[in-house]
XYZ file of C-alpha atoms in Angstrom:
651
model
C 31.323 25.236 -31.154
C 29.374 22.325 -32.703
C 25.692 21.615 -32.062
C 26.295 18.721 -29.648
C 28.441 20.924 -27.381
C 25.839 23.701 -27.488
C 23.156 21.216 -26.515
C 25.218 19.845 -23.606
C 25.872 23.366 -22.301
C 22.191 24.193 -22.624
C 21.222 21.028 -20.709
C 23.674 21.753 -17.900
C 22.503 25.379 -17.526
C 18.853 24.295 -17.588
C 19.523 21.671 -14.920
C 21.151 24.250 -12.662
C 18.251 26.672 -13.150
C 15.708 23.983 -12.368
C 17.522 22.882 -9.208
C 17.381 26.477 -7.994
C 13.908 27.379 -9.223
C 11.891 24.229 -8.521
C 12.035 24.570 -4.719
C 10.943 28.195 -5.087
C 8.123 27.364 -7.487
C 6.981 24.482 -5.288
C 6.633 26.806 -2.305
C 9.803 25.967 -0.356
C 10.317 28.510 2.370
C 6.741 29.765 2.103
C 5.321 31.712 5.028
C 3.546 29.260 7.332
C 1.624 32.123 8.939
C -0.044 33.269 5.740
C -3.761 33.916 5.699
C -5.929 30.866 4.892
C -7.536 30.837 1.471
C -11.266 31.223 0.942
C -11.839 27.549 0.198
C -10.120 26.467 3.402
C -12.494 28.277 5.738
C -15.951 26.795 6.250
C -18.993 28.564 7.690
C -20.546 25.446 9.235
C -22.937 24.699 6.378
C -22.810 20.979 5.523
C -24.103 21.275 1.974
C -21.685 20.740 -0.890
C -20.200 23.961 -2.321
C -20.805 24.380 -6.054
C -17.565 24.685 -8.008
C -18.114 26.868 -11.083
C -14.552 27.998 -11.618
C -11.945 29.002 -14.137
C -9.442 26.420 -15.260
C -5.915 27.754 -15.059
C -2.720 26.818 -16.890
C 0.604 25.857 -15.389
C 2.641 28.928 -14.489
C 5.679 29.342 -16.701
C 8.901 30.433 -15.058
C 8.669 34.071 -13.991
C 5.037 34.358 -15.088
C 1.579 33.890 -13.598
C -0.866 31.244 -14.695
C -3.620 32.271 -17.065
C -7.313 31.429 -17.359
C -8.068 28.793 -20.003
C -10.513 29.619 -22.780
C -11.675 26.890 -25.186
C -10.366 28.819 -28.203
C -6.846 29.398 -26.834
C -3.938 28.661 -29.134
C -2.166 26.556 -28.087
C -4.710 24.994 -25.742
C -3.069 23.884 -22.510
C -4.119 21.311 -19.904
C -5.326 22.731 -16.618
C -2.955 22.700 -13.676
C -4.361 21.327 -10.366
C -1.773 23.417 -8.511
C -2.982 26.632 -10.126
C -6.676 25.802 -10.584
C -7.409 24.279 -7.188
C -4.711 26.405 -5.575
C -6.699 29.561 -6.317
C -8.990 28.758 -3.374
C -7.138 26.042 -1.459
C -3.686 25.948 0.112
C -1.829 23.587 -2.218
C 1.284 23.565 -0.029
C -0.709 22.570 3.072
C -2.432 19.803 1.129
C 0.936 18.541 -0.114
C 1.886 17.748 3.509
C -0.917 15.164 3.733
C -0.293 11.438 4.165
C -0.838 10.589 0.498
C 1.848 13.076 -0.572
C 4.496 13.331 2.169
C 6.202 9.925 1.899
C 9.539 11.450 0.920
C 9.550 13.948 3.800
C 12.135 12.691 6.353
C 10.504 14.790 9.107
C 7.235 12.857 8.970
C 6.674 9.943 11.378
C 6.671 6.793 9.224
C 3.852 5.232 11.243
C 2.724 1.632 10.949
C 4.336 -0.092 7.912
C 1.892 -0.160 5.031
C 1.692 -1.605 1.548
C 4.917 -0.875 -0.341
C 5.387 -0.161 -4.001
C 6.610 -3.429 -5.512
C 9.132 -3.351 -8.331
C 8.535 -6.301 -10.660
C 10.805 -7.490 -13.438
C 10.065 -10.927 -14.855
C 13.306 -11.680 -16.699
C 15.501 -10.949 -13.688
C 13.025 -12.576 -11.276
C 12.761 -9.404 -9.224
C 10.059 -8.750 -6.633
C 11.308 -5.819 -4.554
C 9.360 -3.790 -1.926
C 10.007 -0.047 -2.154
C 8.953 2.916 -0.047
C 10.084 6.467 0.514
C 9.093 5.927 4.147
C 11.699 4.176 6.357
C 9.642 1.022 6.840
C 11.640 -2.062 7.915
C 12.149 -4.439 4.998
C 11.394 -1.883 2.264
C 14.040 -0.044 0.247
C 14.036 3.631 -0.652
C 14.014 4.351 -4.405
C 16.813 6.844 -3.761
C 18.856 4.161 -1.985
C 18.839 1.838 -4.988
C 19.588 4.610 -7.483
C 16.079 4.835 -8.924
C 15.368 8.273 -10.368
C 12.097 10.142 -9.965
C 11.191 9.670 -13.621
C 11.838 5.911 -13.378
C 9.660 5.708 -10.274
C 6.816 7.642 -11.923
C 6.862 5.530 -15.059
C 6.765 2.367 -12.947
C 4.131 3.366 -10.388
C 2.526 6.573 -11.659
C -0.668 4.684 -12.526
C -1.639 4.789 -8.850
C 0.362 7.779 -7.659
C -1.723 10.698 -6.330
C 0.954 13.108 -7.594
C 2.773 15.757 -5.625
C 5.424 14.973 -3.012
C 8.287 12.966 -4.454
C 6.786 13.340 -7.942
C 7.340 17.124 -7.813
C 10.457 17.423 -5.664
C 13.962 17.861 -7.137
C 15.693 14.527 -7.744
C 19.277 14.087 -6.570
C 19.628 10.874 -8.606
C 18.509 12.444 -11.879
C 20.905 13.176 -14.721
C 20.771 16.681 -16.250
C 18.997 15.234 -19.281
C 16.201 13.855 -17.076
C 15.762 17.223 -15.368
C 15.671 18.924 -18.736
C 13.087 16.420 -19.889
C 10.607 17.764 -17.317
C 10.232 20.875 -19.478
C 8.668 18.605 -22.081
C 6.693 16.177 -19.919
C 5.760 18.511 -17.096
C 5.494 17.361 -13.497
C 2.968 15.083 -11.872
C 1.127 17.587 -9.698
C -1.297 16.495 -6.982
C -4.262 15.097 -8.866
C -7.148 16.523 -6.819
C -9.644 15.160 -9.335
C -8.636 11.548 -8.652
C -10.458 11.728 -5.318
C -12.817 14.680 -5.495
C -14.301 14.531 -9.006
C -17.874 13.311 -8.607
C -18.572 13.158 -12.331
C -19.380 9.534 -13.303
C -17.519 10.071 -16.590
C -14.241 10.556 -14.692
C -11.877 7.868 -15.993
C -8.915 7.319 -13.710
C -7.683 4.454 -15.920
C -6.726 7.060 -18.536
C -4.243 8.477 -16.033
C -2.076 5.389 -16.528
C -2.188 5.694 -20.314
C -1.009 9.304 -20.177
C 1.893 8.476 -17.864
C 3.011 5.703 -20.227
C 3.131 8.388 -22.927
C 5.105 10.724 -20.624
C 2.142 13.111 -20.653
C 2.563 14.037 -16.986
C 1.377 17.611 -17.495
C -1.771 16.357 -19.277
C -2.627 13.348 -17.057
C -5.109 15.037 -14.694
C -7.000 16.687 -17.575
C -7.294 13.403 -19.449
C -9.265 11.773 -16.634
C -12.006 14.421 -16.615
C -15.207 14.112 -18.607
C -14.907 17.632 -20.047
C -11.448 17.088 -21.594
C -9.586 14.658 -23.836
C -5.910 14.277 -24.656
C -4.081 12.907 -27.696
C -0.449 12.601 -28.692
C 2.599 11.650 -26.652
C 5.370 13.690 -25.061
C 7.390 10.484 -25.222
C 7.797 11.045 -28.965
C 8.943 14.664 -28.656
C 12.566 15.804 -28.653
C 14.170 17.498 -25.647
C 13.880 20.826 -27.488
C 10.120 20.675 -28.052
C 8.283 23.466 -26.210
C 4.679 22.643 -25.255
C 3.914 26.307 -24.552
C 4.584 27.285 -28.177
C 2.420 24.571 -29.689
C 4.918 23.972 -32.459
C 4.704 20.875 -34.615
C 7.511 18.281 -34.348
C 9.959 17.756 -37.176
C 8.536 14.299 -37.893
C 4.914 14.607 -39.123
C 4.237 11.012 -38.043
C 4.728 11.993 -34.402
C 1.773 13.628 -32.690
C 2.574 16.097 -29.910
C 0.459 15.943 -26.748
C -2.536 18.252 -26.855
C -5.769 18.723 -24.964
C -9.241 19.570 -26.212
C -12.158 20.696 -24.057
C -15.884 20.326 -24.480
C -16.784 23.913 -25.385
C -20.327 23.416 -24.112
C -18.895 23.101 -20.601
C -17.572 26.690 -20.648
C -19.711 29.679 -19.679
C -19.405 33.148 -21.176
C -16.941 33.878 -18.366
C -14.890 30.811 -19.332
C -15.986 29.100 -16.122
C -16.528 25.339 -15.914
C -18.767 23.428 -13.517
C -16.768 20.651 -11.822
C -18.749 18.192 -9.724
C -16.423 18.351 -6.712
C -17.289 16.150 -3.744
C -15.852 17.042 -0.381
C -16.804 13.623 0.989
C -14.915 11.233 -1.268
C -16.879 8.189 -2.387
C -15.663 4.646 -1.745
C -15.509 4.097 -5.510
C -12.711 6.661 -5.749
C -10.795 4.987 -2.900
C -11.237 1.572 -4.532
C -9.185 2.521 -7.597
C -5.999 2.525 -5.523
C -7.096 0.432 -2.548
C -8.822 -2.697 -3.856
C -7.844 -6.202 -2.794
C -8.917 -9.208 -4.853
C -8.855 -12.592 -3.125
C -7.641 -15.057 -5.734
C -9.423 -17.935 -4.003
C -12.488 -16.393 -5.680
C -10.588 -15.554 -8.851
C -11.808 -12.178 -10.086
C -15.467 -12.937 -9.403
C -16.288 -10.228 -6.882
C -19.878 -11.435 -6.616
C -18.603 -14.445 -4.663
C -16.966 -12.260 -2.026
C -18.738 -10.321 0.724
C -18.123 -6.620 1.189
C -16.840 -5.071 4.388
C -19.592 -5.062 7.037
C -19.086 -1.324 7.621
C -19.790 -0.514 3.985
C -22.837 -2.790 3.994
C -24.076 -0.919 7.080
C -23.984 2.349 5.133
C -20.612 3.782 6.164
C -18.039 4.831 3.603
C -14.235 4.940 3.724
C -13.951 8.582 4.759
C -16.360 8.169 7.674
C -13.418 6.616 9.527
C -10.431 7.722 7.447
C -10.943 11.438 7.926
C -8.750 14.465 7.414
C -8.871 18.214 7.585
C -7.601 20.681 5.035
C -4.062 19.474 5.710
C -5.037 16.041 4.324
C -3.327 14.303 7.266
C -5.667 11.368 6.875
C -6.422 9.171 9.881
C -5.227 5.607 9.240
C -7.371 4.172 12.020
C -5.024 2.195 14.238
C -4.362 2.607 17.947
C -1.289 4.661 18.781
C -1.254 6.325 15.375
C 1.075 9.362 15.379
C -1.654 11.702 14.148
C -0.389 14.592 16.267
C -3.940 15.296 17.372
C -5.331 14.537 20.826
C -8.881 15.493 19.880
C -11.199 12.668 20.993
C -13.082 12.983 17.693
C -9.877 11.780 15.981
C -8.406 9.379 18.521
C -11.638 7.359 18.744
C -11.673 6.569 15.011
C -10.292 3.096 15.694
C -11.929 -0.292 16.238
C -11.710 0.102 19.991
C -12.602 3.783 19.960
C -15.841 3.329 18.017
C -17.016 0.102 19.637
C -15.717 0.336 23.209
C -15.051 4.034 23.645
C -12.113 5.841 25.162
C -11.303 5.393 28.821
C -11.251 8.594 30.846
C -13.227 10.600 28.304
C -15.449 13.300 29.776
C -18.315 12.349 27.464
C -19.652 9.075 25.970
C -17.614 7.822 23.022
C -18.614 4.158 22.758
C -21.082 3.217 20.028
C -19.858 5.942 17.678
C -21.471 6.000 14.223
C -23.936 3.389 15.483
C -21.203 0.853 16.272
C -22.540 -2.050 18.399
C -20.881 -2.392 21.805
C -19.520 -5.945 22.149
C -19.459 -7.774 25.475
C -16.967 -10.519 24.470
C -18.669 -12.766 26.980
C -16.496 -15.672 28.112
C -13.328 -14.543 26.302
C -10.341 -14.264 28.697
C -8.868 -10.766 28.885
C -5.441 -12.042 27.774
C -6.815 -12.125 24.228
C -7.243 -8.335 24.239
C -3.708 -7.893 25.533
C -2.149 -10.093 22.829
C -4.424 -9.623 19.797
C -5.719 -6.721 17.734
C -9.447 -6.523 17.007
C -8.667 -7.301 13.382
C -7.060 -10.639 14.312
C -10.514 -12.104 14.867
C -12.685 -9.851 12.717
C -10.813 -8.984 9.494
C -9.884 -10.606 6.220
C -10.751 -14.005 4.811
C -11.466 -16.956 7.081
C -8.064 -18.567 7.821
C -7.504 -22.035 6.402
C -4.832 -24.696 6.212
C -3.019 -22.602 3.592
C -2.893 -18.836 3.253
C -4.827 -17.085 0.496
C -3.310 -15.362 -2.525
C -4.193 -11.686 -3.031
C -3.900 -9.118 -5.786
C -4.059 -5.397 -4.978
C -4.582 -2.285 -7.075
C -1.192 -0.767 -6.364
C 0.783 -3.997 -6.659
C -0.885 -5.401 -9.786
C -2.205 -2.299 -11.544
C -5.824 -3.311 -11.005
C -8.229 -0.955 -12.732
C -5.815 0.021 -15.511
C -6.274 -0.810 -19.170
C -4.596 -4.000 -20.415
C -3.699 -5.288 -16.952
C -2.640 -8.944 -16.726
C -5.657 -10.727 -15.198
C -3.847 -14.015 -14.594
C -4.145 -15.272 -11.027
C -0.407 -16.121 -11.194
C 0.773 -12.611 -12.071
C 3.499 -11.187 -9.861
C 3.845 -9.964 -7.225
C 2.737 -12.947 -5.140
C 1.068 -11.640 -1.986
C -0.084 -14.050 0.732
C -2.670 -13.360 3.438
C -3.847 -13.562 6.190
C -0.571 -14.154 8.013
C -0.921 -13.734 11.774
C 2.159 -12.063 13.188
C 3.098 -9.100 15.369
C 1.988 -5.728 14.101
C 4.961 -3.388 13.814
C 3.400 -0.803 16.082
C 3.780 0.304 19.683
C 1.754 -2.480 21.315
C 3.220 -5.386 19.305
C -0.082 -7.265 19.246
C -0.661 -10.087 16.771
C -2.627 -8.908 13.747
C -3.477 -10.241 10.268
C -0.905 -9.244 7.653
C -0.252 -9.417 3.951
C 3.144 -10.917 3.125
C 5.642 -10.614 0.278
C 8.828 -12.657 -0.155
C 11.481 -10.372 -1.675
C 13.540 -11.513 -4.652
C 16.286 -9.377 -6.164
C 19.949 -9.122 -7.114
C 22.151 -7.043 -4.853
C 25.482 -6.303 -3.232
C 26.475 -7.492 0.231
C 28.764 -5.175 2.160
C 29.292 -5.038 5.927
C 26.282 -7.283 6.408
C 23.944 -4.967 4.480
C 22.372 -5.878 1.132
C 21.718 -3.106 -1.392
C 19.567 -4.021 -4.432
C 20.831 -3.740 -7.990
C 18.271 -2.437 -10.479
C 16.981 -5.011 -13.005
C 18.143 -2.911 -15.982
C 21.721 -3.194 -14.739
C 21.401 -6.965 -14.338
C 19.960 -7.386 -17.839
C 22.673 -5.223 -19.360
C 25.487 -7.177 -17.722
C 24.092 -10.718 -17.561
C 21.220 -10.782 -20.024
C 22.741 -13.627 -22.061
C 22.799 -16.057 -19.129
C 19.331 -15.315 -17.772
C 16.792 -18.170 -18.202
C 15.562 -18.347 -21.800
C 12.336 -16.630 -22.804
C 11.264 -19.519 -25.057
C 11.545 -22.033 -22.234
C 9.537 -19.785 -19.930
C 7.109 -18.227 -22.412
C 3.942 -19.594 -20.742
C 5.054 -18.473 -17.309
C 6.072 -15.023 -18.552
C 2.787 -14.512 -20.396
C 0.971 -15.293 -17.166
C 3.140 -12.703 -15.422
C 4.675 -15.441 -13.284
C 8.278 -16.171 -12.342
C 10.620 -17.628 -14.941
C 12.008 -20.878 -13.576
C 15.533 -20.431 -12.263
C 18.047 -23.153 -11.503
C 20.932 -22.824 -9.068
C 23.197 -22.892 -12.136
C 21.362 -19.843 -13.556
C 21.949 -17.923 -10.343
C 25.631 -18.855 -10.226
C 26.125 -17.797 -13.862
C 24.507 -14.386 -13.308
C 26.532 -13.756 -10.137
C 29.754 -14.572 -11.993
C 28.854 -12.124 -14.778
C 28.059 -9.382 -12.283
C 31.251 -10.026 -10.338
C 33.362 -9.885 -13.496
C 32.038 -6.489 -14.598
C 31.199 -4.703 -11.331
C 34.070 -5.298 -8.945
C 34.336 -3.736 -5.507
C 31.635 -2.400 -3.157
C 30.833 -5.859 -1.824
C 29.993 -9.298 -3.120
C 27.071 -9.845 -5.470
C 24.176 -11.884 -4.096
C 20.682 -13.003 -4.987
C 17.871 -12.805 -2.438
C 15.048 -15.295 -2.897
C 12.828 -17.681 -0.969
C 13.976 -16.365 2.394
C 17.637 -17.110 1.604
C 20.706 -15.190 0.496
C 22.546 -16.887 -2.404
C 26.191 -16.084 -3.077
C 29.388 -17.556 -4.480
C 32.014 -18.901 -2.120
C 35.745 -18.549 -2.678
C 35.717 -21.655 -4.855
C 33.050 -20.153 -7.132
C 30.292 -22.500 -5.955
C 26.810 -21.274 -5.058
C 25.896 -21.387 -1.390
C 22.882 -20.114 0.510
C 22.452 -18.773 4.012
C 19.896 -17.053 6.190
C 19.839 -13.262 6.148
C 17.433 -10.750 7.638
C 17.019 -8.996 4.274
C 15.609 -12.204 2.811
C 12.795 -12.392 5.378
C 9.359 -11.453 4.080
C 8.013 -7.918 4.133
C 4.682 -7.822 5.988
C 2.054 -5.126 6.467
C -1.080 -5.348 8.581
C -4.567 -4.853 7.173
C -7.998 -4.216 8.645
C -10.438 -4.809 5.774
C -12.649 -6.502 4.862
C -14.306 -6.711 8.295
C -16.547 -9.703 8.949
C -19.661 -9.406 11.117
C -19.340 -10.477 14.758
C -21.203 -13.713 14.052
C -18.376 -14.723 11.648
C -15.439 -13.749 13.833
C -12.971 -16.162 15.361
C -13.889 -17.491 18.792
C -17.675 -17.138 18.505
C -19.568 -19.720 20.560
C -21.735 -21.908 18.382
C -19.208 -21.700 15.534
C -16.384 -23.809 16.998
C -15.574 -21.227 19.689
C -12.132 -21.689 21.236
C -11.387 -24.477 18.761
C -10.840 -21.876 16.010
C -7.379 -21.220 17.393
C -6.886 -23.774 20.145
C -6.539 -27.094 18.405
C -3.433 -28.867 17.159
C -4.168 -27.949 13.521
C -5.482 -24.415 14.071
C -4.592 -22.202 11.052
C -4.010 -19.256 13.380
C -0.838 -20.991 14.577
C -0.221 -23.880 12.191
C -1.446 -22.559 8.839
C 1.031 -23.099 6.004
C 2.718 -20.054 4.442
C 4.180 -20.876 1.029
C 7.752 -19.669 0.543
C 7.546 -17.912 -2.814
C 10.602 -18.223 -5.059
C 11.543 -18.510 -8.757
C 14.209 -21.067 -7.859
C 13.004 -24.533 -8.844
C 14.833 -26.198 -5.958
C 12.853 -24.084 -3.463
C 9.376 -24.824 -4.825
C 6.960 -26.362 -2.349
C 8.746 -25.114 0.759
C 6.445 -23.800 3.482
C 6.689 -22.215 6.907
C 4.150 -22.502 9.694
C 2.408 -19.399 10.942
C 3.801 -19.892 14.436
C 7.347 -19.561 13.060
C 6.529 -15.945 12.193
C 5.237 -15.073 15.661
C 8.246 -13.826 17.618
C 8.540 -15.200 21.134
C 6.003 -17.953 20.523
C 7.200 -21.535 20.930
C 5.457 -23.856 18.494
C 5.901 -26.901 20.703
C 4.428 -25.087 23.701
C 1.461 -23.865 21.624
C 0.870 -27.379 20.298
C 0.927 -28.834 23.818
C -1.281 -26.031 25.119
C -3.769 -26.567 22.294
C -3.666 -30.314 22.909
C -4.995 -29.636 26.403
C -8.179 -28.234 24.879
C -9.041 -31.719 23.643
C -9.362 -32.836 27.240
C -11.027 -29.671 28.498
C -14.588 -31.005 28.007
C -13.567 -34.091 30.026
C -11.920 -31.839 32.588
C -15.043 -29.726 32.823
C -17.196 -32.834 33.230
C -14.765 -34.216 35.809
C -14.734 -30.952 37.723
C -18.539 -30.772 37.559
C -18.962 -34.347 38.809
C -16.312 -33.846 41.504
C -18.025 -30.653 42.554
C -21.379 -32.425 42.752
C -19.869 -35.244 44.820
C -18.141 -32.735 47.083
C -21.368 -30.782 47.413
C -23.163 -34.036 48.259
C -20.657 -34.831 50.984
C -20.883 -31.302 52.337
C -24.674 -31.516 52.321
C -24.624 -34.918 54.029
C -22.226 -33.806 56.732
C -24.147 -30.573 57.052
C -27.401 -32.425 57.628
C -25.756 -34.729 60.144
C -24.322 -31.738 61.915
C -27.702 -30.070 62.026
C -29.184 -33.294 63.438
C -26.621 -33.439 66.215
C -27.099 -29.755 66.904
C -30.836 -30.303 67.142
C -30.383 -33.218 69.609
C -27.930 -31.232 71.649
C -30.285 -28.274 71.772
C -33.214 -30.554 72.714
C -31.134 -32.179 75.514
C -30.370 -28.777 77.015
C -34.056 -28.014 77.154
């Protein structure tokens, strides 16, 4: 048997072993009634526990992890699963909101920010999520493997969950490759490391090198990593520390600051139970491009300025089921201390509670004097209090997860994809259906249309089949350098669709989604476009940054009702740019009211027009009332006079 056949057999056997062993190693079928670990039981003391602990290696198959000493050979990166899991229930933590996206048993909750797959050459801007959020596609559904997902989005992945689970889309070679790269375990340090030398940006660099096993160690101040698993062959064993055949290739390795180790090989790690806002910001920053990247021009959330931090509201227990802070959230907990961590809960309290809940955390209790109650039935609190001040046109935003903010070498152009618009006032996809401010993304991707459903085609497939007819790089070099769309013509789209149709026949017609339209070839081979629900924008509501009450919509003395109730009010008639790489679609806009289901724009315009005459109506009513009062007074006095005469006559 030749070497290639031996290798193929070895890969197949390894894949089978991993499919069987990974669920076992990851704790599948573990006893849910097991005793809690020492770190998961508090004694009521609010001080921060000191973590002087041993670092532990990843556990090899059939073996236990070992304590790391700085003179080990080979020196291995520490494993969060084994190190933190000594005192904390790793499996319970892995069920938390940041890690359980791929679990089909978890309530998807209010649609949130998706992962956005960007590919410039194929003009792709595709929202992805493992959660079944309307408008987003599952990576599994489009044939994206776990390793592809990690390499695309690992920079802001917390690890665990889908990053550790077996992958049904993976080829045996990809499964085998995990022996070299390791898995992306839950990175506890990303949130809880209080050391100012912690560098989360290095996490991205390690993932680009396929150093998944080493990524968490690389971010810590007491460790450094060099080399790249990407350069190693499938047969390289990191546990043996052997040198690669090519001396120019450097295998991944970790080194520790020996001064950080005690005589017992223990290391002090500055663990913070209460995560700082700075840690949250790495993955959850939003930059308003109307200010460019000059943060000093933008005001911070009023809650943060008042001294609160993210985790004061977004709390969780040991299970890491973090509270997202919206009404009707499927938290599974009826405890008033959890259910009141919403705008309404903190500021207005919970009706029917057996103890005071309003004014929590020092929240002022608003009176909303003069505002009709219909506003509270139709609008969320955030509609008036959150995000940038609405204008004639929506703002353009960049976010950490969508644009890789905080990573090294990120494209800082204000035009860089994806193009996210906000605030867009439309119904929140939650139980009450109230209008809330949203961020918005227009999808753009190649796909297949079958039985009315569009399934995306990965950009690599498009480039392989139709790369020669995609818009030229030279003609679009400035746009591509800025991270912006290449400029497509309708002829470009038709040419690509013909190439795809010629190679990949069956399973539906090929289409291109862009600018709110579905583009396809008719029977004559001509390009046509039509409306399709898949082409509608993906939207997700937001709550930050919160403006102070004096800067909210509807405040008397600052335009009052006129904020929303005039014929040009941005709340209803603001312009939402329809984002598209297709030149023929540039400049197209939709009005905000068109995105508010059940709202008639003509009725709203007429209703708002009435507000122009309301001051006159009020003056008219006041004058009429005064005249009526005068008549009533006059007749009253006359009546009293007659009554007096009548009474005097009787006497």
